[in-house]
Short mmCIF file of C-alpha atoms in Angstrom, two decimals:
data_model
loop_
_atom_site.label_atom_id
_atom_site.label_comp_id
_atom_site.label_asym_id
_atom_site.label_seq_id
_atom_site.Cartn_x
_atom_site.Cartn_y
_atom_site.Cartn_z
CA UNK A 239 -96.45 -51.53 151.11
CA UNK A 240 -100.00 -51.61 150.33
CA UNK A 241 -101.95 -54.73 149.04
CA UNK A 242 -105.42 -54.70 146.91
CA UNK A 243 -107.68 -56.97 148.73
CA UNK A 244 -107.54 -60.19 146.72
CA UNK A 245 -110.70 -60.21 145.04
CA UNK A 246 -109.74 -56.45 143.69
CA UNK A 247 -106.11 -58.36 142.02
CA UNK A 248 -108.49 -60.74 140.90
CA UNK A 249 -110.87 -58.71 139.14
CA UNK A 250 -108.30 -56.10 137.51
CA UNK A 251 -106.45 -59.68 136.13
CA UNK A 252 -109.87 -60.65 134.54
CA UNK A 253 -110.62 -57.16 133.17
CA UNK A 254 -106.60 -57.07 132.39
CA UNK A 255 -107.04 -60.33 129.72
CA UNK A 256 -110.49 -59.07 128.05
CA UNK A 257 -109.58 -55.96 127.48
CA UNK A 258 -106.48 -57.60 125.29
CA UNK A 259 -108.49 -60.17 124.13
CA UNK A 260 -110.78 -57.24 123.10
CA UNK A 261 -107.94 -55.56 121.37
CA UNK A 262 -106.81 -58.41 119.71
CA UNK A 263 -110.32 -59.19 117.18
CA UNK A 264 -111.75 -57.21 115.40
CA UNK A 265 -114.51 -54.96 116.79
CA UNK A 266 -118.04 -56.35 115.75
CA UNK A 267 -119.08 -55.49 112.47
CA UNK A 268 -122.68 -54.64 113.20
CA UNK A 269 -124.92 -53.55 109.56
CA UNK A 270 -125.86 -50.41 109.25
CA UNK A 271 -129.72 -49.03 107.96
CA UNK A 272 -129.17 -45.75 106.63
CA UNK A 273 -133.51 -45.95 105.62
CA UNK A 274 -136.76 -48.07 106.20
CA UNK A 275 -140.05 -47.71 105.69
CA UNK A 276 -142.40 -48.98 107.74
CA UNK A 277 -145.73 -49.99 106.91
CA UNK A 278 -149.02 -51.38 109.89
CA UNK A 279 -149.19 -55.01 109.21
CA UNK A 280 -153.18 -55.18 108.93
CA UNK A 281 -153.63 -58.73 108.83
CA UNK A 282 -152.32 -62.38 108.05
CA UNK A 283 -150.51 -63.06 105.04
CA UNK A 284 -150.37 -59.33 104.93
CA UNK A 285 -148.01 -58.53 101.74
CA UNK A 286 -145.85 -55.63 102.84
CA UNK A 287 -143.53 -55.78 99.62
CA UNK A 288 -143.22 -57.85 96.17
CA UNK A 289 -140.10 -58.00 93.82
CA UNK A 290 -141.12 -59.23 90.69
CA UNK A 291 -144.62 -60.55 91.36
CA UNK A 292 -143.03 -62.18 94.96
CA UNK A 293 -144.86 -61.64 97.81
CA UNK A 294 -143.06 -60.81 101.24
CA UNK A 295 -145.38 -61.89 104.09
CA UNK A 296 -146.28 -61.19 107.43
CA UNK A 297 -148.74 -62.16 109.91
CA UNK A 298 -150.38 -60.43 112.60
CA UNK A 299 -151.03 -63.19 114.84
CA UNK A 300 -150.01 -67.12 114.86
CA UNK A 301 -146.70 -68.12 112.79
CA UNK A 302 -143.90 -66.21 111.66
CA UNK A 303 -142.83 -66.09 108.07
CA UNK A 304 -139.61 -66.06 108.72
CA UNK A 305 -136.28 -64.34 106.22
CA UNK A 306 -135.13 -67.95 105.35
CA UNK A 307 -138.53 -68.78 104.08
CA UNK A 308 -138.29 -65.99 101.48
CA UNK A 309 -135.43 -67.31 99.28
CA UNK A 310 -136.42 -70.55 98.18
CA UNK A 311 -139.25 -69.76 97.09
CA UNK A 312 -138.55 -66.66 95.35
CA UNK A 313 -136.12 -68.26 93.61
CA UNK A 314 -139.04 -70.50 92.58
CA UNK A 315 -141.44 -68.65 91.27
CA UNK A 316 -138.53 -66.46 89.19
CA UNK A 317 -136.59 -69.24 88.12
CA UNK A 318 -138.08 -72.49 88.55
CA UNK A 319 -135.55 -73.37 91.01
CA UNK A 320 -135.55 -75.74 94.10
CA UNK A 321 -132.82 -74.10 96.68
CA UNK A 322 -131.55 -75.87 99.76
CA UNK A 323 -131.26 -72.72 102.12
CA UNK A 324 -129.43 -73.27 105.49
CA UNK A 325 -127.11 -71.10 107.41
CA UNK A 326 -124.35 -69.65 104.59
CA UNK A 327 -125.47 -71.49 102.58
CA UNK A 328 -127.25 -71.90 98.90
CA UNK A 329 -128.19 -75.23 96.89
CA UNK A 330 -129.79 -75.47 93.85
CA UNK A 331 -131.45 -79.26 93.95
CA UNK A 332 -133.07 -79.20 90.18
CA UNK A 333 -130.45 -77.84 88.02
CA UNK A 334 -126.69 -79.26 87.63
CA UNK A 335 -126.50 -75.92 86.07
CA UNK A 336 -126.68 -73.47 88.51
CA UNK A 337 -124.85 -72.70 91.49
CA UNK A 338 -124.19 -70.00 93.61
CA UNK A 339 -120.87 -67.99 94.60
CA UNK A 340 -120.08 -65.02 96.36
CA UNK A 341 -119.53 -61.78 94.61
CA UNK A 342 -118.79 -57.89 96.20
CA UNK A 343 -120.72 -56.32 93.53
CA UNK A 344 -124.25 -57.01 94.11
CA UNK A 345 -126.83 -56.95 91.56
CA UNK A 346 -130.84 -56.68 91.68
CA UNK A 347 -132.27 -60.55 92.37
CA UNK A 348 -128.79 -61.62 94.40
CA UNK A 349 -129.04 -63.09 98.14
CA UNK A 350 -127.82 -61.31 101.01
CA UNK A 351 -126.99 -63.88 104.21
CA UNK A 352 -125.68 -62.44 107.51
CA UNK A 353 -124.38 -64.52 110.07
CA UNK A 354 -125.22 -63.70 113.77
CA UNK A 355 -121.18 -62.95 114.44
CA UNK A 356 -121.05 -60.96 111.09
CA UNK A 357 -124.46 -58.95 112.06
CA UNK A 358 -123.11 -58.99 116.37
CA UNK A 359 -126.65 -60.26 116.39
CA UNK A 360 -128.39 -63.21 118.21
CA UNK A 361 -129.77 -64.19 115.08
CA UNK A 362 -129.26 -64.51 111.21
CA UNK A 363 -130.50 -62.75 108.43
CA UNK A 364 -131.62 -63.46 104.80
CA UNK A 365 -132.36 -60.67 102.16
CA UNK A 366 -132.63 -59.86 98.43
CA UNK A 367 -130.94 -57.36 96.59
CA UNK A 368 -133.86 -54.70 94.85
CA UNK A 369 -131.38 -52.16 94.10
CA UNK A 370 -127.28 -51.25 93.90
CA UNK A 371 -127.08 -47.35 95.13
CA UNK A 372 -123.35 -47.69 94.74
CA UNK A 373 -122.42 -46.90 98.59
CA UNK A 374 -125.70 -48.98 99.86
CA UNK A 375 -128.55 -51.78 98.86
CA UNK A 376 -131.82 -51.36 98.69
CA UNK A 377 -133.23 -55.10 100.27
CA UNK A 378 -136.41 -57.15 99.26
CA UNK A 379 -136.93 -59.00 102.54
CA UNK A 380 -138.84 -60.76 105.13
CA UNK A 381 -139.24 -60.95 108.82
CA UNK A 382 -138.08 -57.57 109.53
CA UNK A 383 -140.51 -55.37 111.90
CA UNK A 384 -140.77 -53.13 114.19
CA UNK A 385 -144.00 -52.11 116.50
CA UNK A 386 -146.28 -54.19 114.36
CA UNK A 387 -145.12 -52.46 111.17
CA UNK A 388 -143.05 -54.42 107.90
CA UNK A 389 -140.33 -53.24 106.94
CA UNK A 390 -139.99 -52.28 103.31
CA UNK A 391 -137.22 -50.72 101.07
CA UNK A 392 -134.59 -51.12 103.76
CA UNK A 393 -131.22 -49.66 102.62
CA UNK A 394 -128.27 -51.44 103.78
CA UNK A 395 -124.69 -49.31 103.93
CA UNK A 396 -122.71 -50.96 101.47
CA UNK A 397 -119.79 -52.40 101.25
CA UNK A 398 -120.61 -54.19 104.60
CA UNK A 399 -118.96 -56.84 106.69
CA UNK A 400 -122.07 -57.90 107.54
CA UNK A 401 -123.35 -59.96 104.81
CA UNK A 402 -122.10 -62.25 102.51
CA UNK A 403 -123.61 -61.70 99.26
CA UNK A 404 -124.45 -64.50 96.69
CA UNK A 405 -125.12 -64.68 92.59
CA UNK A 406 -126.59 -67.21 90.81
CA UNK A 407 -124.33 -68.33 88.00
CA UNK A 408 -124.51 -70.86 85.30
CA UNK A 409 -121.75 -73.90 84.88
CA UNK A 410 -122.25 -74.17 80.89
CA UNK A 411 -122.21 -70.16 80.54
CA UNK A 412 -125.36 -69.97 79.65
CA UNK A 413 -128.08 -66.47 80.60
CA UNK A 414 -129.87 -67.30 83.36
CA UNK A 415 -133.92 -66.41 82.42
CA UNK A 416 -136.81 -65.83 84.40
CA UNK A 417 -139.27 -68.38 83.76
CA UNK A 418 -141.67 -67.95 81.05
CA UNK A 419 -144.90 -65.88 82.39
CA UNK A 420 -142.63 -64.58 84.83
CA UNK A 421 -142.84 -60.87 86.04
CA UNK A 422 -139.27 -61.00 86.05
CA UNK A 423 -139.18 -61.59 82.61
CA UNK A 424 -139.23 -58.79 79.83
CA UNK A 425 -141.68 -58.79 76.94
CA UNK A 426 -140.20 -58.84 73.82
CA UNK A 427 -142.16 -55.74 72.61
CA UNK A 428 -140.34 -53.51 75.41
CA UNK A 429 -137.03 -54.64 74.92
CA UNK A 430 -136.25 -51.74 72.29
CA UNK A 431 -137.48 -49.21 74.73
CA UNK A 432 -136.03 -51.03 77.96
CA UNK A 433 -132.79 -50.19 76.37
CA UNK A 434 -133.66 -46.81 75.04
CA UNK A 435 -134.42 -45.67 78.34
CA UNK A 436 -131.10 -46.82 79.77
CA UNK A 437 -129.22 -45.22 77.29
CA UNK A 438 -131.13 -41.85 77.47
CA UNK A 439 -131.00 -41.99 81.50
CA UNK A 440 -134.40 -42.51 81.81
CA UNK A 441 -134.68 -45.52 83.68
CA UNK A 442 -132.53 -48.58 83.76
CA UNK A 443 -134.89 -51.14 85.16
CA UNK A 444 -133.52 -54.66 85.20
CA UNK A 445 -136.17 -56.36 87.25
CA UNK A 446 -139.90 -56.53 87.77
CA UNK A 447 -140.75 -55.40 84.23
CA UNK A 448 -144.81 -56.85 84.74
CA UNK A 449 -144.94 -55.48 88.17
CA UNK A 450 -146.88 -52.69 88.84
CA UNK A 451 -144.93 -49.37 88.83
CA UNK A 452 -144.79 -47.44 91.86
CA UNK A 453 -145.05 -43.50 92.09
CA UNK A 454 -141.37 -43.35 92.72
CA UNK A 455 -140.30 -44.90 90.04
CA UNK A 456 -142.93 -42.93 87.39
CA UNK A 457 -141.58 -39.89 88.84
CA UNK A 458 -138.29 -40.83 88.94
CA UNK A 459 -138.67 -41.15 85.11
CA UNK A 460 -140.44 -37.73 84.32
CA UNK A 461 -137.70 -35.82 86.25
CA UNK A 462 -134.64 -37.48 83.83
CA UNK A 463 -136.78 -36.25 81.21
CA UNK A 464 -137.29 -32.93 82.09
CA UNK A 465 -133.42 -32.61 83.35
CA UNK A 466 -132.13 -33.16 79.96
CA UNK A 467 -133.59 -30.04 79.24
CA UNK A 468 -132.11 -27.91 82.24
CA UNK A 469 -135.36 -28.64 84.58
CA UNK A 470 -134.28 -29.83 87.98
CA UNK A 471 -136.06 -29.14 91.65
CA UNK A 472 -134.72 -29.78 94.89
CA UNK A 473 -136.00 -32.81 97.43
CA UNK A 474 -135.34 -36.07 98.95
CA UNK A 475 -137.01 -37.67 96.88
CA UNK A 476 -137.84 -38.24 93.03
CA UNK A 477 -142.00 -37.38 93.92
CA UNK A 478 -140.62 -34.54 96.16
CA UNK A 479 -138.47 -33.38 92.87
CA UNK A 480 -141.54 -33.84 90.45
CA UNK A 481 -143.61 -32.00 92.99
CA UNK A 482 -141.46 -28.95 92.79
CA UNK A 483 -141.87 -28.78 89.30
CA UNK A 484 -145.15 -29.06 89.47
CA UNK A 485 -145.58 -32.66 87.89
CA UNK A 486 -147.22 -33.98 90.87
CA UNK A 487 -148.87 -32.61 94.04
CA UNK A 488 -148.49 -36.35 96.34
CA UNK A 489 -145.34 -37.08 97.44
CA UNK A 490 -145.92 -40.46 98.47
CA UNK A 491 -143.73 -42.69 96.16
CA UNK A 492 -145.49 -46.00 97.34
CA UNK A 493 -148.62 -46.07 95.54
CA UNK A 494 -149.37 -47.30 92.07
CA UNK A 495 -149.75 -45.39 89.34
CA UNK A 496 -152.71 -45.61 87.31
CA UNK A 497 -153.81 -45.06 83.21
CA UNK A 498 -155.07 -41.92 84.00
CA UNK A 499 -152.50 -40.20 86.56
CA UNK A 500 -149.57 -41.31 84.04
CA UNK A 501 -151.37 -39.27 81.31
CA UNK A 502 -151.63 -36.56 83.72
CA UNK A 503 -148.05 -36.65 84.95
CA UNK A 504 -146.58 -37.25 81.26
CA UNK A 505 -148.66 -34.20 79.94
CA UNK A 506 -147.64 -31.87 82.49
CA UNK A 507 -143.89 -33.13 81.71
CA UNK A 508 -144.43 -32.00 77.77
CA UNK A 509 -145.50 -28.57 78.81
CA UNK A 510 -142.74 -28.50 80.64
CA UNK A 511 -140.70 -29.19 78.09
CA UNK A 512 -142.30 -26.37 75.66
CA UNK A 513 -145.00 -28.32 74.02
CA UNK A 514 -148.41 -26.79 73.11
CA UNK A 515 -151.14 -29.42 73.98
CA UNK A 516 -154.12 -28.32 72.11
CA UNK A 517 -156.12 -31.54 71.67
CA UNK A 518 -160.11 -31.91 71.79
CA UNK A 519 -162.09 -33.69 73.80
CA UNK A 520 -163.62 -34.97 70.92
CA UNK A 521 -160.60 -37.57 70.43
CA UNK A 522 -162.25 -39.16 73.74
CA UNK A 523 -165.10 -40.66 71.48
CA UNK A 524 -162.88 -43.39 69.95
CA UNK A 525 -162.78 -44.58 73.82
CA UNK A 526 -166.21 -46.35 74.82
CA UNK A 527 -165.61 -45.92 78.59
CA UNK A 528 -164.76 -42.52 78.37
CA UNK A 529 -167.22 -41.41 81.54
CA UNK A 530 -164.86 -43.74 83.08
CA UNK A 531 -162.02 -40.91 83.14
CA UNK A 532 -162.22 -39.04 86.36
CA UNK A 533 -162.95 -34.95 85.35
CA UNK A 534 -159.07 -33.99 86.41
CA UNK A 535 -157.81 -36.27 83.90
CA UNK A 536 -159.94 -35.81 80.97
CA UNK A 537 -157.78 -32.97 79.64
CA UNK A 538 -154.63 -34.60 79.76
CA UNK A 539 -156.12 -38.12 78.61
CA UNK A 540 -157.70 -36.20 75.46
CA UNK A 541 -154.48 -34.34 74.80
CA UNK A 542 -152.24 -37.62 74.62
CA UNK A 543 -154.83 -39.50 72.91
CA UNK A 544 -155.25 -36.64 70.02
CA UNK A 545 -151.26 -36.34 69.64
CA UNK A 546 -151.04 -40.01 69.16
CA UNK A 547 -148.70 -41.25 72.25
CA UNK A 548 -151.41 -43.43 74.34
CA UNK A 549 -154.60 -45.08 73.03
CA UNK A 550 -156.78 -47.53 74.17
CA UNK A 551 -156.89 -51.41 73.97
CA UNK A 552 -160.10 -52.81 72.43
CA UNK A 553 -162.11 -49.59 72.26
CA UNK A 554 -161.50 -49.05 75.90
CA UNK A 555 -159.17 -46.68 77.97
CA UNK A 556 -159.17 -48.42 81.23
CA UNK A 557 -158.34 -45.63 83.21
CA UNK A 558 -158.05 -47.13 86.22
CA UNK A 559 -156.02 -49.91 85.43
CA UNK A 560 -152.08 -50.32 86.66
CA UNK A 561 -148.87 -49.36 84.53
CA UNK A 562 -146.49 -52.12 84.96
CA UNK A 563 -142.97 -50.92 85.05
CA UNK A 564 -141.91 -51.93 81.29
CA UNK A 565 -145.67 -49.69 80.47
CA UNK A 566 -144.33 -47.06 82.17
CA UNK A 567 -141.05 -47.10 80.67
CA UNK A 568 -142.27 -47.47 76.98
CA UNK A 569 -144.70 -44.07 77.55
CA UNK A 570 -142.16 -41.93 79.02
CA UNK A 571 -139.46 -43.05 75.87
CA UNK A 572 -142.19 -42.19 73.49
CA UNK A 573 -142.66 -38.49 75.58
CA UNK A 574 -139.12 -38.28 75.29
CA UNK A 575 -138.82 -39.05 71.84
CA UNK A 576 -141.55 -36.57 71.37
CA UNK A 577 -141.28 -33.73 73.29
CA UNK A 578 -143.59 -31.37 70.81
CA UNK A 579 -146.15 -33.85 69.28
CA UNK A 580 -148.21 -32.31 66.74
CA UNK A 581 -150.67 -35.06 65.35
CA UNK A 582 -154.49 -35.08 66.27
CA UNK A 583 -157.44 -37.35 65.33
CA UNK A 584 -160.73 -37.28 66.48
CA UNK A 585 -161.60 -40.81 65.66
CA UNK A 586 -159.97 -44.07 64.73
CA UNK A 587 -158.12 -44.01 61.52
CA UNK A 588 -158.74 -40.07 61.20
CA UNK A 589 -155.45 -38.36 61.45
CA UNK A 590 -155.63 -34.11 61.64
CA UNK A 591 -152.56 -34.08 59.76
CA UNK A 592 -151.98 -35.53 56.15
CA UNK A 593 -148.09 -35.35 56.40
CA UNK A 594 -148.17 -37.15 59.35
CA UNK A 595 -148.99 -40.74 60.07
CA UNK A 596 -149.44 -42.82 63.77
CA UNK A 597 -147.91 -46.21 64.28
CA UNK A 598 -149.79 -48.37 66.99
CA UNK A 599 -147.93 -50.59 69.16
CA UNK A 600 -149.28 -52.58 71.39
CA UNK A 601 -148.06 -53.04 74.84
CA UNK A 602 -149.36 -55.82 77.04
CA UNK A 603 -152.85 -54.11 77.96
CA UNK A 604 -151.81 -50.76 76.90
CA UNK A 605 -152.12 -48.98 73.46
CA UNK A 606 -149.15 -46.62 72.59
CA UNK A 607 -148.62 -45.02 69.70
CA UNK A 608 -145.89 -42.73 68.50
CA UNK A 609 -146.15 -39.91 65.85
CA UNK A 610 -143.86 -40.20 63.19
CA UNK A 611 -143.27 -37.70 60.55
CA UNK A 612 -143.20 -37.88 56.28
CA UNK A 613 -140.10 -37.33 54.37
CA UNK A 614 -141.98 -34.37 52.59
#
C-alpha cells in the first residue's frame, strides 16, 4: 500500500480543517464602490468636499485627518452636538435628548461605521450619508485617497454588510434642527419653494440649503423642467443630459454655478420650453454694475431681468457671486411656474405691461421676482 510522506498527511489535514472552517462562516463581506471621484490634494488643510458648510480635510504632508475625526465635529457645527466617537460606536455628551440607533434606510446627514471584519479590511471606516440612490449611497467622508488624490462623492452599493448605519433620534420626539446660522438649516423664505420643487420633481434637496450649488445639481434641475414637457437627452450624467439639449456646453458637474451662468442656463431652458425672450438691454440700467456681466451673459441676464424672474439686490447684480442650493431651487420653481413670461420694464418700478404686475421677493443675497397676472 502506498503512504504520503508524513508532512504531505499533515498538510492535506491542515488544508482539510480550513477549508471547512472556510465553509462554515460566511464569506467576507467586503463594500463595494460602484463610483469616486478623485480630486489632486494641492496642499494642507486642502478641502476636497463640504456637506453643509463642513469641510472634509486633507493634508499633503505631516498629519492625517483621519475618517473618525470627521463625525464629531460635523455633528458640531450642524447640530451643536458633542459626540463620543469610538469603534461602533456614537455618544452624544451635551444632550439627554439625543441618541443614536441603527436604521437600514439611510437618510442624508446619517453615519456610516464599518468595522475592519465587516469591511475584510485592516482598518475601520467612518462616513456620512450625502445621498440615498435607492440601490447605493452617495458618502461625505474623510481619509479616503488614492495617489495623492481625495476622494469625493464615493458611492457605496447599498444594502451592504459592510456598514452599520446610524440616525440621530430624539428621546422626547421632538425635530431635530440644524443650529441657527447653520447651512444645514433652511431659510424660512425658501421653504414654500423647497417644497414646490419636491412636489413638481424638480429637486428634493434636504440638506445644504446655504451651500453653494454645484453644476450637477443646477443641471439636474433644468433637465426635470424641461422633461415635463417631453425634452429628455441621453448621458451619464445630469450636465451630460443638459449638454445634449443644448443647456450647457461643460460637462463638469463639480464647479459652482454663478449669477450669471444660472441666467444663462435658465434662459436657454425657457426657449426650450417655447418661450419668446424678447427683452432689452435697456432693463440692464436698473443694475449699477452692469459692465460687471461678462458679454455671453448679457443677453440672457437682460432677458430675465425684463420678464421679471431675477433682479438685483441693492442696485447691484453681482454676477459673479454663488447660488446657494435653496437660490437655485427658488429660480428654477419660478422658471417653472413661468414657462412663457411676458412682463418687461426698463427701469425700477416701470412695468411694460399695465395688466401685469411683479412681486419682489427677496432671497438671501438674491432678488427674484415672479410675474403674476390681473384678473382682467
Amino acid at each position: 500500500m502506498f503512504h504520503r510522506p508524513r508532512y504531505q498527511r499533515l498538510v492535506a489535514a491542515i488544508g482539510g480543517v480550513l477549508l471547512t472552517a472556510a465553509l462554515a462562516l460566511p464569506a467576507a463581506a467586503a463594500e463595494v464602490t460602484l463610483d469616486c471621484t478623485y480630486v489632486p490634494i494641492t496642499g494642507n488643510e486642502f478641502v476636497a468636499d463640504t456637506m453643509n458648510g463642513v469641510p472634509a480635510y486633507y493634508n499633503l504632508t505631516g498629519p492625517t485627518y483621519y475618517c473618525a475625526e470627521l463625525i464629531p465635529r460635523y455633528f458640531a457645527e450642524v447640530y451643536g452636538l458633542e459626540l463620543h466617537c469610538s469603534e461602533g460606536s456614537l455618544t452624544v455628551l451635551n444632550n439627554d435628548d439625543y441618541y443614536f440607533v441603527k436604521t437600514d434606510n439611510p437618510q442624508p446627514g446619517d453615519v456610516l461605521y464599518g468595522s475592519p471584519a465587516a469591511r475584510g479590511k485592516g482598518y475601520s471606516h467612518w462616513a456620512i450619508v450625502k445621498e440615498n440612490n435607492g440601490d447605493s449611497l452617495t458618502l461625505f467622508e474623510q481619509n479616503w485617497s488614492w495617489n495623492g488624490q481625495a476622494g469625493i462623492n464615493r458611492v457605496l452599493e447599498f444594502p451592504t454588510t459592510a456598514y452599520e448605519c446610524y440616525t440621530l433620534v430624539s428621546r422626547s420626539g421632538q425635530e431635530i434642527q440644524p443650529v441657527e446660522g447653520s447651512v444645514a438649516a433652511v431659510s424660512a423664505w425658501a421653504e414654500p419653494y423647497i417644497q414646490q420643487a419636491a412636489e413638481a420633481g424638480i429637486a428634493d434637496l434636504k440638506t445644504d440649503f446655504g451651500s453653494t450649488v454645484d453644476r450637477e445639481t443646477f443641471c439636474q434641475m433644468a433637465v426635470n423642467i424641461l422633461s415635463t414637457y417631453g425634452l429628455t437627452a441621453e448621458g451619464d450624467t445630469a450636465c451630460e443630459q443638459a449638454a445634449a439639449l443644448g443647456l450647457v456646453s461643460n460637462t463638469d458637474g463639480t464647479g459652482a454655478i454663478s449669477r450669471q451662468e444660472a441666467a444663462v442656463i435658465a434662459s436657454r431652458v425657457l426657449e426650450a420650453a417655447g418661450a419668446d425672450l424678447t427683452g432689452s438691454t435697456t432693463a440692464l440700467s436698473v443694475y449699477a454694475d452692469v459692465e460687471d456681466i461678462a458679454d455671453w451673459a448679457v443677453e440672457s441676464v437682460a432677458d430675465l431681468t425684463a420678464c421679471g424672474l431675477f433682479s438685483g439686490n441693492n442696485g447691484c447684480f453681482n454676477p459673479t457671486d454663488l447660488l446657494t442650493n435653496e437660490q437655485a431651487v427658488a429660480l428654477m420653481v419660478r422658471v417653472y411656474d413661468n414657462p412663457t413670461p411676458s412682463v418687461t420694464y426698463n427701469t425700477v418700478g416701470t412695468t411694460a405691461c399695465a395688466a401685469e404686475s411683479v412681486v419682489a421677493m427677496a432671497a438671501g443675497d438674491m432678488m427674484l421676482s415672479r410675474t403674476l397676472r390681473s384678473a382682467n
